[in-house]
Amino acid sequence: MGEIMATASAAGIEAMGFHGPTHYVDMAELAVARDVEPAKYTKGIGQTQMAVATPCEDTVTMATMAARKALHAFDIDPADIGTLIVGTETGVDHSKPVAVYVHELLGLKSNCRTFETKHACYGAMAGLTSATDWIMAGRARGRKALIVASDIARYGLRTAGEPTQGAGAVAMVVSDTPSLLRFDADVMGDYTRQVMDFWRPLYSKYAFADGHYSIQCYLDAFTGAFEDACSKVDDPQRFALDQLDAAFYHVPFVKMARKAHHRHWEAQLGEIGEAQLPAIAESFEQLVAPWLSLNAVVGNIYTGSLFLALMDYLRSGDAARAGKQVSLFSYGSGCGAAFALGHVGDSAHESAPLLDPQAELDNRVRLAIDEYETLTRATEDADSNEAPDPDPAQWNHSDGLFYVGTREHVRRYEML
Ligand code: HMG
């Protein structure tokens, strides 16, 4: 007879790390170059800066660096990782998962199950819930899961989507000692619908988007996932906005979180009248706006955008938040969505300095718009077999992991 596995009583996030590109553009400057009123980008869309990846920074390098930071800062032994999942929609190979490069670069054990998940921006949430189930079912046997969300959002120069680009990775260690955030595994709401709001065919490095329609699809998905979550509990009051200390949404651009929060109220109350608008605006300022400052300077990082807002909240290090309830809404175009609840860990505030990426963001290099355009064109063919090897020194990279070219159809990476 096989050994009976003990189920876990809790699962959630124990450690987090962010890694983003070393370069960015200023959104007001980009607006001027595109003959657009700067307030459209900075207020209408809500972005002040946008991270830009060089040809030497890709999904693998960002995922690996974010994971190294999470493991190192929270003193987690790579040998304890029993599951590695990379959620991405900007994989580097049609077959080989980004996760297996990350597995090697982190030196994880060979009995760590490793795979990539893809469903647009929902990919990392899918990985996170799968890892939570693995732990709750008792299959982890004391080991931890490493979930990494890593992406580069590319729509191309002078497109409507251009101001909603970005790049970066968020790594999360999920375990049965969730000192940062414990998930309420029983109450997740799900939503799926085939829509053509945003997609990227295999032959294209750039995404195609029906921008305004994608916003509608996102909001409809919120309603669907929220209603599904409510249908799974005896008392839907559990999801009431006044029960929350923070509400996190997928953030393709900062203004989208405001629209999502409005829909959150509609989903809870039904129709909204003029009289309720001030209360909704106040609720947005309390539960959502304070945690959008990282998204505002990094841009859309697809799978990681929701978790970047969560990091922003956790980095504030407020002991009074211990045990408080928060909501998380993940949306992936195409489309799939999930609405979940979590509770802040009792010692989360002590870890705030360990996950705060501010120092690195402050050290980024600002690109002039012509430099950003040159860099964007340089990334277009950088990973073809015929292209000259990209040189990290050319892009002022001095330390970290970098992509250094493809030879004999094999991608190569170097740690400087
Ligand atoms: P657009 O047509 O260039 O912009 O597209 P707009 O005319 O809709 O203006 C944007 C906002 O700026 C509006 O605010 C304007 O009023 C305001 P709103 O009415 O929406 O509140 N505005 C101004 N505000 C102040 N001063 C001014 C001014 N001018 C205008 N002077 C769009 C914008 C986001 C559609 C475009 O950039 C796009 O297509 N982006 C890509 C698609 C996208 O991000 N969709 C989001 C939902 S889908 C999703 O989140 C999934 C995704 O992350 C992918 C995945 O899942 O993998 C994208």
GROMACS .gro file of C-alpha atoms and ligand atoms in nm:
model
  474
    1MET     CA    1   0.000   0.000   0.000
    2GLY     CA    2   0.125   0.350  -0.087
    3GLU     CA    3   0.192   0.612   0.174
    4ILE     CA    4  -0.109   0.838   0.249
    5MET     CA    5  -0.021   1.202   0.181
    6ALA     CA    6  -0.111   1.464   0.442
    7THR     CA    7  -0.302   1.755   0.289
    8ALA     CA    8  -0.183   2.107   0.368
    9SER     CA    9  -0.399   2.351   0.565
   10ALA     CA   10  -0.279   2.664   0.383
   11ALA     CA   11  -0.108   2.767   0.061
   12GLY     CA   12   0.004   3.097  -0.078
   13ILE     CA   13   0.298   3.326  -0.149
   14GLU     CA   14   0.607   3.306   0.070
   15ALA     CA   15   0.853   3.510  -0.139
   16MET     CA   16   0.851   3.754  -0.432
   17GLY     CA   17   1.104   3.919  -0.662
   18PHE     CA   18   1.085   4.155  -0.960
   19HIS     CA   19   1.327   4.203  -1.246
   20GLY     CA   20   1.280   4.445  -1.531
   21PRO     CA   21   1.477   4.595  -1.817
   22THR     CA   22   1.753   4.846  -1.747
   23HIS     CA   23   1.607   5.105  -1.988
   24TYR     CA   24   1.285   5.306  -2.005
   25VAL     CA   25   1.118   5.588  -2.196
   26ASP     CA   26   0.935   5.883  -2.052
   27MET     CA   27   0.571   5.876  -2.163
   28ALA     CA   28   0.529   6.252  -2.192
   29GLU     CA   29   0.832   6.259  -2.423
   30LEU     CA   30   0.692   5.970  -2.628
   31ALA     CA   31   0.359   6.153  -2.659
   32VAL     CA   32   0.530   6.465  -2.795
   33ALA     CA   33   0.718   6.252  -3.049
   34ARG     CA   34   0.386   6.095  -3.158
   35ASP     CA   35   0.213   6.434  -3.178
   36VAL     CA   36  -0.022   6.340  -2.897
   37GLU     CA   37  -0.122   6.554  -2.598
   38PRO     CA   38   0.106   6.420  -2.312
   39ALA     CA   39  -0.193   6.409  -2.073
   40LYS     CA   40  -0.347   6.136  -2.290
   41TYR     CA   41  -0.062   5.900  -2.200
   42THR     CA   42   0.007   6.018  -1.845
   43LYS     CA   43  -0.356   6.067  -1.729
   44GLY     CA   44  -0.587   5.918  -1.993
   45ILE     CA   45  -0.388   5.592  -1.999
   46GLY     CA   46  -0.212   5.658  -1.669
   47GLN     CA   47   0.146   5.567  -1.760
   48THR     CA   48   0.444   5.790  -1.674
   49GLN     CA   49   0.730   5.562  -1.785
   50MET     CA   50   0.762   5.244  -1.991
   51ALA     CA   51   1.028   4.974  -1.953
   52VAL     CA   52   1.204   4.879  -2.277
   53ALA     CA   53   1.396   4.553  -2.317
   54THR     CA   54   1.725   4.551  -2.511
   55PRO     CA   55   1.809   4.268  -2.756
   56CYS     CA   56   2.003   4.105  -2.468
   57GLU     CA   57   1.703   4.098  -2.231
   58ASP     CA   58   1.436   3.838  -2.298
   59THR     CA   59   1.175   3.632  -2.117
   60VAL     CA   60   1.437   3.383  -1.996
   61THR     CA   61   1.681   3.642  -1.859
   62MET     CA   62   1.409   3.839  -1.679
   63ALA     CA   63   1.242   3.526  -1.537
   64THR     CA   64   1.573   3.387  -1.411
   65MET     CA   65   1.683   3.713  -1.253
   66ALA     CA   66   1.345   3.768  -1.082
   67ALA     CA   67   1.353   3.412  -0.945
   68ARG     CA   68   1.712   3.449  -0.822
   69LYS     CA   69   1.615   3.767  -0.638
   70ALA     CA   70   1.313   3.601  -0.472
   71LEU     CA   71   1.511   3.293  -0.363
   72HIS     CA   72   1.812   3.490  -0.244
   73ALA     CA   73   1.624   3.770  -0.063
   74PHE     CA   74   1.398   3.525   0.123
   75ASP     CA   75   1.681   3.276   0.186
   76ILE     CA   76   1.510   2.985   0.009
   77ASP     CA   77   1.725   2.689  -0.095
   78PRO     CA   78   1.677   2.610  -0.470
   79ALA     CA   79   1.686   2.242  -0.368
   80ASP     CA   80   1.348   2.294  -0.195
   81ILE     CA   81   1.173   2.384  -0.523
   82GLY     CA   82   0.962   2.089  -0.640
   83THR     CA   83   0.757   2.266  -0.909
   84LEU     CA   84   0.864   2.541  -1.148
   85ILE     CA   85   0.604   2.707  -1.372
   86VAL     CA   86   0.675   3.001  -1.601
   87GLY     CA   87   0.365   3.185  -1.720
   88THR     CA   88   0.439   3.375  -2.039
   89GLU     CA   89   0.295   3.474  -2.372
   90THR     CA   90   0.636   3.577  -2.508
   91GLY     CA   91   0.808   3.241  -2.505
   92VAL     CA   92   1.135   3.204  -2.695
   93ASP     CA   93   1.056   2.875  -2.870
   94HIS     CA   94   0.743   2.713  -3.013
   95SER     CA   95   0.828   2.389  -2.832
   96LYS     CA   96   1.087   2.434  -2.559
   97PRO     CA   97   0.952   2.604  -2.246
   98VAL     CA   98   1.119   2.911  -2.097
   99ALA     CA   99   1.087   2.722  -1.768
  100VAL     CA  100   1.347   2.462  -1.860
  101TYR     CA  101   1.610   2.731  -1.930
  102VAL     CA  102   1.523   2.885  -1.594
  103HIS     CA  103   1.546   2.543  -1.429
  104GLU     CA  104   1.905   2.502  -1.550
  105LEU     CA  105   2.011   2.858  -1.479
  106LEU     CA  106   1.884   2.835  -1.119
  107GLY     CA  107   2.037   2.491  -1.065
  108LEU     CA  108   1.709   2.325  -0.961
  109LYS     CA  109   1.690   1.953  -0.895
  110SER     CA  110   1.603   1.710  -1.176
  111ASN     CA  111   1.294   1.584  -0.990
  112CYS     CA  112   1.139   1.934  -1.001
  113ARG     CA  113   0.841   1.919  -1.239
  114THR     CA  114   0.883   2.205  -1.481
  115PHE     CA  115   0.656   2.358  -1.745
  116GLU     CA  116   0.529   2.672  -1.915
  117THR     CA  117   0.171   2.799  -1.908
  118LYS     CA  118   0.018   3.016  -2.177
  119HIS     CA  119  -0.311   3.197  -2.176
  120ALA     CA  120  -0.215   3.557  -2.252
  121CYS     CA  121  -0.190   3.754  -1.925
  122TYR     CA  122  -0.373   3.481  -1.730
  123GLY     CA  123  -0.079   3.235  -1.770
  124ALA     CA  124   0.087   3.303  -1.434
  125MET     CA  125  -0.244   3.297  -1.244
  126ALA     CA  126  -0.307   2.955  -1.400
  127GLY     CA  127   0.036   2.847  -1.273
  128LEU     CA  128  -0.029   2.991  -0.930
  129THR     CA  129  -0.359   2.810  -0.885
  130SER     CA  130  -0.209   2.486  -1.011
  131ALA     CA  131   0.074   2.521  -0.756
  132THR     CA  132  -0.174   2.601  -0.479
  133ASP     CA  133  -0.372   2.286  -0.564
  134TRP     CA  134  -0.047   2.083  -0.565
  135ILE     CA  135   0.034   2.204  -0.215
  136MET     CA  136  -0.321   2.175  -0.073
  137ALA     CA  137  -0.349   1.819  -0.205
  138GLY     CA  138  -0.038   1.724  -0.007
  139ARG     CA  139   0.162   1.633  -0.317
  140ALA     CA  140   0.438   1.886  -0.245
  141ARG     CA  141   0.569   1.682   0.052
  142GLY     CA  142   0.723   1.990   0.213
  143ARG     CA  143   0.865   2.129  -0.110
  144LYS     CA  144   0.777   2.466  -0.260
  145ALA     CA  145   0.664   2.586  -0.604
  146LEU     CA  146   0.830   2.865  -0.798
  147ILE     CA  147   0.595   3.055  -1.029
  148VAL     CA  148   0.742   3.314  -1.261
  149ALA     CA  149   0.548   3.560  -1.476
  150SER     CA  150   0.776   3.697  -1.749
  151ASP     CA  151   0.684   3.893  -2.061
  152ILE     CA  152   0.767   4.164  -2.309
  153ALA     CA  153   0.463   4.357  -2.435
  154ARG     CA  154   0.524   4.462  -2.794
  155TYR     CA  155   0.270   4.632  -3.022
  156GLY     CA  156   0.519   4.814  -3.246
  157LEU     CA  157   0.617   5.174  -3.313
  158ARG     CA  158   0.336   5.423  -3.384
  159THR     CA  159   0.055   5.179  -3.311
  160ALA     CA  160  -0.241   5.250  -3.079
  161GLY     CA  161  -0.095   4.994  -2.839
  162GLU     CA  162   0.252   5.154  -2.830
  163PRO     CA  163   0.195   5.349  -2.504
  164THR     CA  164   0.073   5.028  -2.337
  165GLN     CA  165   0.396   4.831  -2.389
  166GLY     CA  166   0.639   4.730  -2.112
  167ALA     CA  167   0.854   4.438  -1.996
  168GLY     CA  168   0.941   4.259  -1.676
  169ALA     CA  169   0.911   3.949  -1.460
  170VAL     CA  170   0.764   3.873  -1.118
  171ALA     CA  171   0.872   3.556  -0.937
  172MET     CA  172   0.668   3.404  -0.653
  173VAL     CA  173   0.752   3.114  -0.423
  174VAL     CA  174   0.433   2.933  -0.325
  175SER     CA  175   0.433   2.708  -0.019
  176ASP     CA  176   0.240   2.588   0.285
  177THR     CA  177   0.400   2.870   0.488
  178PRO     CA  178   0.253   3.168   0.302
  179SER     CA  179   0.406   3.451   0.501
  180LEU     CA  180   0.317   3.715   0.238
  181LEU     CA  181  -0.031   3.611   0.114
  182ARG     CA  182  -0.253   3.309   0.185
  183PHE     CA  183  -0.507   3.217  -0.082
  184ASP     CA  184  -0.867   3.122  -0.005
  185ALA     CA  185  -0.838   2.820  -0.232
  186ASP     CA  186  -1.209   2.732  -0.205
  187VAL     CA  187  -1.357   3.048  -0.356
  188MET     CA  188  -1.197   3.113  -0.693
  189GLY     CA  189  -1.432   3.231  -0.969
  190ASP     CA  190  -1.350   3.136  -1.328
  191TYR     CA  191  -1.449   3.268  -1.672
  192THR     CA  192  -1.362   3.160  -2.027
  193ARG     CA  193  -1.486   3.283  -2.365
  194GLN     CA  194  -1.338   3.266  -2.714
  195VAL     CA  195  -1.291   3.629  -2.828
  196MET     CA  196  -1.052   3.800  -3.070
  197ASP     CA  197  -0.961   4.099  -2.855
  198PHE     CA  198  -0.583   4.053  -2.852
  199TRP     CA  199  -0.364   3.784  -3.003
  200ARG     CA  200  -0.019   3.722  -3.148
  201PRO     CA  201   0.007   3.476  -3.437
  202LEU     CA  202   0.310   3.247  -3.445
  203TYR     CA  203   0.462   3.450  -3.729
  204SER     CA  204   0.450   3.784  -3.548
  205LYS     CA  205   0.667   3.940  -3.280
  206TYR     CA  206   0.404   4.210  -3.233
  207ALA     CA  207   0.060   4.162  -3.080
  208PHE     CA  208  -0.259   4.247  -3.266
  209ALA     CA  209  -0.530   4.408  -3.056
  210ASP     CA  210  -0.881   4.535  -3.104
  211GLY     CA  211  -0.809   4.782  -2.825
  212HIS     CA  212  -1.152   4.919  -2.727
  213TYR     CA  213  -1.316   4.580  -2.769
  214SER     CA  214  -1.044   4.427  -2.547
  215ILE     CA  215  -1.144   4.665  -2.268
  216GLN     CA  216  -1.506   4.545  -2.297
  217CYS     CA  217  -1.395   4.180  -2.298
  218TYR     CA  218  -1.187   4.242  -1.985
  219LEU     CA  219  -1.482   4.403  -1.803
  220ASP     CA  220  -1.727   4.131  -1.909
  221ALA     CA  221  -1.476   3.872  -1.788
  222PHE     CA  222  -1.464   4.049  -1.451
  223THR     CA  223  -1.840   4.019  -1.414
  224GLY     CA  224  -1.831   3.653  -1.519
  225ALA     CA  225  -1.551   3.553  -1.281
  226PHE     CA  226  -1.697   3.755  -0.992
  227GLU     CA  227  -2.042   3.601  -1.034
  228ASP     CA  228  -1.889   3.254  -1.050
  229ALA     CA  229  -1.699   3.318  -0.726
  230CYS     CA  230  -2.019   3.442  -0.556
  231SER     CA  231  -2.209   3.133  -0.671
  232LYS     CA  232  -1.960   2.909  -0.489
  233VAL     CA  233  -2.014   3.043  -0.138
  234ASP     CA  234  -2.313   3.050   0.098
  235ASP     CA  235  -2.264   3.416   0.175
  236PRO     CA  236  -2.150   3.635  -0.119
  237GLN     CA  237  -2.100   3.916   0.135
  238ARG     CA  238  -1.760   3.755   0.177
  239PHE     CA  239  -1.666   3.933  -0.148
  240ALA     CA  240  -1.816   4.269  -0.057
  241LEU     CA  241  -1.587   4.562  -0.127
  242ASP     CA  242  -1.612   4.684   0.232
  243GLN     CA  243  -1.453   4.355   0.339
  244LEU     CA  244  -1.136   4.433   0.141
  245ASP     CA  245  -0.819   4.615   0.235
  246ALA     CA  246  -0.704   4.625  -0.129
  247ALA     CA  247  -0.834   4.520  -0.471
  248PHE     CA  248  -0.578   4.413  -0.732
  249TYR     CA  249  -0.662   4.385  -1.101
  250HIS     CA  250  -0.472   4.293  -1.414
  251VAL     CA  251  -0.314   4.625  -1.514
  252PRO     CA  252  -0.245   4.652  -1.890
  253PHE     CA  253  -0.232   5.027  -1.824
  254VAL     CA  254  -0.311   5.212  -1.503
  255LYS     CA  255  -0.645   5.360  -1.617
  256MET     CA  256  -0.775   5.006  -1.676
  257ALA     CA  257  -0.765   4.938  -1.300
  258ARG     CA  258  -1.004   5.231  -1.248
  259LYS     CA  259  -1.246   5.086  -1.505
  260ALA     CA  260  -1.216   4.743  -1.343
  261HIS     CA  261  -1.288   4.882  -0.997
  262HIS     CA  262  -1.597   5.055  -1.129
  263ARG     CA  263  -1.712   4.722  -1.275
  264HIS     CA  264  -1.635   4.556  -0.939
  265TRP     CA  265  -1.888   4.793  -0.779
  266GLU     CA  266  -2.141   4.730  -1.056
  267ALA     CA  267  -2.100   4.355  -1.014
  268GLN     CA  268  -2.167   4.392  -0.644
  269LEU     CA  269  -2.448   4.649  -0.650
  270GLY     CA  270  -2.610   4.609  -0.990
  271GLU     CA  271  -2.677   4.937  -1.167
  272ILE     CA  272  -2.483   5.240  -1.046
  273GLY     CA  273  -2.639   5.586  -1.024
  274GLU     CA  274  -2.473   5.930  -1.030
  275ALA     CA  275  -2.513   5.950  -0.652
  276GLN     CA  276  -2.281   5.655  -0.598
  277LEU     CA  277  -1.994   5.789  -0.810
  278PRO     CA  278  -1.819   5.985  -0.531
  279ALA     CA  279  -1.816   5.676  -0.305
  280ILE     CA  280  -1.673   5.466  -0.590
  281ALA     CA  281  -1.406   5.727  -0.658
  282GLU     CA  282  -1.314   5.730  -0.288
  283SER     CA  283  -1.305   5.352  -0.277
  284PHE     CA  284  -1.070   5.352  -0.579
  285GLU     CA  285  -0.836   5.596  -0.402
  286GLN     CA  286  -0.830   5.371  -0.093
  287LEU     CA  287  -0.827   5.017  -0.230
  288VAL     CA  288  -0.660   5.044  -0.570
  289ALA     CA  289  -0.477   5.366  -0.660
  290PRO     CA  290  -0.203   5.349  -0.395
  291TRP     CA  291  -0.076   5.020  -0.540
  292LEU     CA  292  -0.040   5.123  -0.904
  293SER     CA  293   0.287   5.314  -0.878
  294LEU     CA  294   0.507   5.028  -1.002
  295ASN     CA  295   0.275   4.954  -1.294
  296ALA     CA  296   0.282   5.325  -1.386
  297VAL     CA  297   0.660   5.322  -1.438
  298VAL     CA  298   0.707   4.971  -1.582
  299GLY     CA  299   0.408   4.940  -1.819
  300ASN     CA  300   0.225   4.626  -1.916
  301ILE     CA  301   0.420   4.314  -1.823
  302TYR     CA  302   0.129   4.089  -1.921
  303THR     CA  303   0.137   3.784  -1.689
  304GLY     CA  304   0.311   3.977  -1.409
  305SER     CA  305   0.105   4.299  -1.410
  306LEU     CA  306  -0.145   4.188  -1.144
  307PHE     CA  307   0.136   4.069  -0.917
  308LEU     CA  308   0.333   4.390  -0.962
  309ALA     CA  309   0.039   4.572  -0.800
  310LEU     CA  310   0.044   4.316  -0.518
  311MET     CA  311   0.418   4.381  -0.470
  312ASP     CA  312   0.349   4.752  -0.452
  313TYR     CA  313   0.102   4.687  -0.169
  314LEU     CA  314   0.333   4.450   0.018
  315ARG     CA  315   0.635   4.678  -0.009
  316SER     CA  316   0.455   4.940   0.199
  317GLY     CA  317   0.529   4.716   0.502
  318ASP     CA  318   0.232   4.812   0.717
  319ALA     CA  319   0.197   4.577   1.019
  320ALA     CA  320  -0.171   4.676   1.054
  321ARG     CA  321  -0.244   4.486   0.731
  322ALA     CA  322  -0.171   4.144   0.883
  323GLY     CA  323  -0.467   3.913   0.823
  324LYS     CA  324  -0.650   4.166   0.603
  325GLN     CA  325  -0.847   4.037   0.304
  326VAL     CA  326  -0.761   4.139  -0.054
  327SER     CA  327  -0.903   4.046  -0.395
  328LEU     CA  328  -0.712   3.953  -0.710
  329PHE     CA  329  -0.854   3.963  -1.062
  330SER     CA  330  -0.652   3.809  -1.343
  331TYR     CA  331  -0.749   3.864  -1.708
  332GLY     CA  332  -0.589   3.703  -2.010
  333SER     CA  333  -0.707   3.805  -2.354
  334GLY     CA  334  -0.862   3.552  -2.577
  335CYS     CA  335  -1.000   3.514  -2.305
  336GLY     CA  336  -0.970   3.360  -1.957
  337ALA     CA  337  -1.009   3.518  -1.615
  338ALA     CA  338  -1.013   3.440  -1.244
  339PHE     CA  339  -1.131   3.625  -0.936
  340ALA     CA  340  -0.969   3.520  -0.608
  341LEU     CA  341  -0.937   3.622  -0.245
  342GLY     CA  342  -0.630   3.621  -0.025
  343HIS     CA  343  -0.526   3.720   0.328
  344VAL     CA  344  -0.210   3.912   0.413
  345GLY     CA  345   0.043   3.706   0.611
  346ASP     CA  346   0.110   3.796   0.972
  347SER     CA  347   0.478   3.872   0.910
  348ALA     CA  348   0.438   4.019   0.559
  349HIS     CA  349   0.533   4.367   0.678
  350GLU     CA  350   0.876   4.243   0.792
  351SER     CA  351   0.954   4.130   0.436
  352ALA     CA  352   0.874   4.464   0.271
  353PRO     CA  353   1.237   4.569   0.213
  354LEU     CA  354   1.319   4.225   0.065
  355LEU     CA  355   1.082   4.263  -0.229
  356ASP     CA  356   1.093   4.637  -0.297
  357PRO     CA  357   1.237   4.696  -0.649
  358GLN     CA  358   1.256   5.075  -0.613
  359ALA     CA  359   1.637   5.100  -0.599
  360GLU     CA  360   1.670   4.912  -0.929
  361LEU     CA  361   1.398   5.115  -1.095
  362ASP     CA  362   1.573   5.435  -0.987
  363ASN     CA  363   1.892   5.313  -1.156
  364ARG     CA  364   1.737   5.260  -1.499
  365VAL     CA  365   1.869   5.447  -1.803
  366ARG     CA  366   1.628   5.687  -1.974
  367LEU     CA  367   1.623   5.649  -2.352
  368ALA     CA  368   1.565   5.937  -2.589
  369ILE     CA  369   1.285   5.853  -2.833
  370ASP     CA  370   1.522   5.801  -3.128
  371GLU     CA  371   1.731   5.562  -2.910
  372TYR     CA  372   1.412   5.374  -2.811
  373GLU     CA  373   1.317   5.340  -3.178
  374THR     CA  374   1.666   5.214  -3.270
  375LEU     CA  375   1.653   4.966  -2.982
  376THR     CA  376   1.306   4.845  -3.082
  377ARG     CA  377   1.421   4.779  -3.439
  378ALA     CA  378   1.733   4.603  -3.308
  379THR     CA  379   1.518   4.355  -3.112
  380GLU     CA  380   1.316   4.255  -3.418
  381ASP     CA  381   1.562   4.001  -3.559
  382ALA     CA  382   1.803   3.966  -3.266
  383ASP     CA  383   1.709   3.605  -3.202
  384SER     CA  384   1.723   3.471  -3.556
  385ASN     CA  385   1.997   3.221  -3.639
  386GLU     CA  386   2.148   3.452  -3.899
  387ALA     CA  387   2.154   3.773  -3.692
  388PRO     CA  388   2.484   3.900  -3.552
  389ASP     CA  389   2.523   3.822  -3.181
  390PRO     CA  390   2.381   4.100  -2.964
  391ASP     CA  391   2.653   4.251  -2.746
  392PRO     CA  392   2.558   4.331  -2.384
  393ALA     CA  393   2.828   4.603  -2.373
  394GLN     CA  394   2.658   4.788  -2.661
  395TRP     CA  395   2.351   4.831  -2.439
  396ASN     CA  396   2.556   4.924  -2.131
  397HIS     CA  397   2.482   4.598  -1.949
  398SER     CA  398   2.745   4.521  -1.688
  399ASP     CA  399   2.608   4.251  -1.460
  400GLY     CA  400   2.327   3.998  -1.473
  401LEU     CA  401   2.212   3.732  -1.717
  402PHE     CA  402   2.193   3.818  -2.087
  403TYR     CA  403   2.095   3.664  -2.418
  404VAL     CA  404   2.407   3.664  -2.639
  405GLY     CA  405   2.283   3.520  -2.967
  406THR     CA  406   2.167   3.207  -3.146
  407ARG     CA  407   2.416   2.965  -3.304
  408GLU     CA  408   2.323   2.643  -3.483
  409HIS     CA  409   1.963   2.733  -3.381
  410VAL     CA  410   2.054   2.715  -3.013
  411ARG     CA  411   1.993   3.019  -2.789
  412ARG     CA  412   2.288   3.115  -2.571
  413TYR     CA  413   2.294   3.300  -2.240
  414GLU     CA  414   2.582   3.448  -2.041
  415MET     CA  415   2.596   3.557  -1.678
  416LEU     CA  416   2.813   3.872  -1.651
  417HMG     P1  417  -0.667   5.492  -2.799
  417HMG     O1  418  -0.777   5.484  -2.895
  417HMG     O2  419  -0.536   5.542  -2.849
  417HMG     O3  420  -0.702   5.586  -2.676
  417HMG     O4  421  -0.645   5.347  -2.736
  417HMG     P2  422  -0.843   5.650  -2.635
  417HMG     O5  423  -0.885   5.750  -2.735
  417HMG     O6  424  -0.938   5.544  -2.595
  417HMG     O7  425  -0.794   5.729  -2.505
  417HMG     C1  426  -0.750   5.662  -2.393
  417HMG     C2  427  -0.796   5.739  -2.270
  417HMG     O8  428  -0.728   5.865  -2.266
  417HMG     C3  429  -0.947   5.771  -2.271
  417HMG     O9  430  -0.989   5.762  -2.136
  417HMG     C4  431  -0.948   5.916  -2.317
  417HMG    O10  432  -1.064   5.988  -2.274
  417HMG     C5  433  -0.823   5.969  -2.248
  417HMG     P3  434  -1.125   5.679  -2.101
  417HMG    O11  435  -1.233   5.745  -2.178
  417HMG    O12  436  -1.099   5.540  -2.149
  417HMG    O13  437  -1.136   5.689  -1.955
  417HMG     N1  438  -0.766   6.090  -2.311
  417HMG     C6  439  -0.717   6.193  -2.240
  417HMG     N2  440  -0.709   6.214  -2.105
  417HMG     C7  441  -0.652   6.329  -2.062
  417HMG     N3  442  -0.604   6.425  -2.149
  417HMG     C8  443  -0.610   6.406  -2.281
  417HMG     C9  444  -0.668   6.286  -2.331
  417HMG     N4  445  -0.689   6.236  -2.457
  417HMG    C10  446  -0.749   6.116  -2.442
  417HMG     N5  447  -0.561   6.501  -2.364
  417HMG    C11  448  -0.601   5.162  -2.594
  417HMG    C12  449  -0.618   5.315  -2.601
  417HMG    C13  450  -0.575   5.125  -2.448
  417HMG    C14  451  -0.726   5.095  -2.644
  417HMG    C15  452  -0.477   5.124  -2.681
  417HMG    O14  453  -0.360   5.177  -2.626
  417HMG    C16  454  -0.461   4.974  -2.701
  417HMG    O15  455  -0.514   4.916  -2.793
  417HMG     N6  456  -0.381   4.904  -2.612
  417HMG    C17  457  -0.359   4.760  -2.621
  417HMG    C18  458  -0.478   4.677  -2.575
  417HMG    C19  459  -0.502   4.686  -2.425
  417HMG    O16  460  -0.417   4.725  -2.348
  417HMG     N7  461  -0.621   4.640  -2.381
  417HMG    C20  462  -0.656   4.637  -2.240
  417HMG    C21  463  -0.764   4.536  -2.208
  417HMG     S1  464  -0.720   4.372  -2.265
  417HMG    C22  465  -0.598   4.320  -2.153
  417HMG    O17  466  -0.582   4.378  -2.050
  417HMG    C23  467  -0.512   4.204  -2.193
  417HMG    C24  468  -0.371   4.240  -2.238
  417HMG    O18  469  -0.292   4.277  -2.126
  417HMG    C25  470  -0.309   4.122  -2.313
  417HMG    C26  471  -0.310   3.987  -2.247
  417HMG    O19  472  -0.403   3.943  -2.183
  417HMG    O20  473  -0.212   3.918  -2.270
  417HMG    C27  474  -0.367   4.357  -2.332
   0.00000   0.00000   0.00000
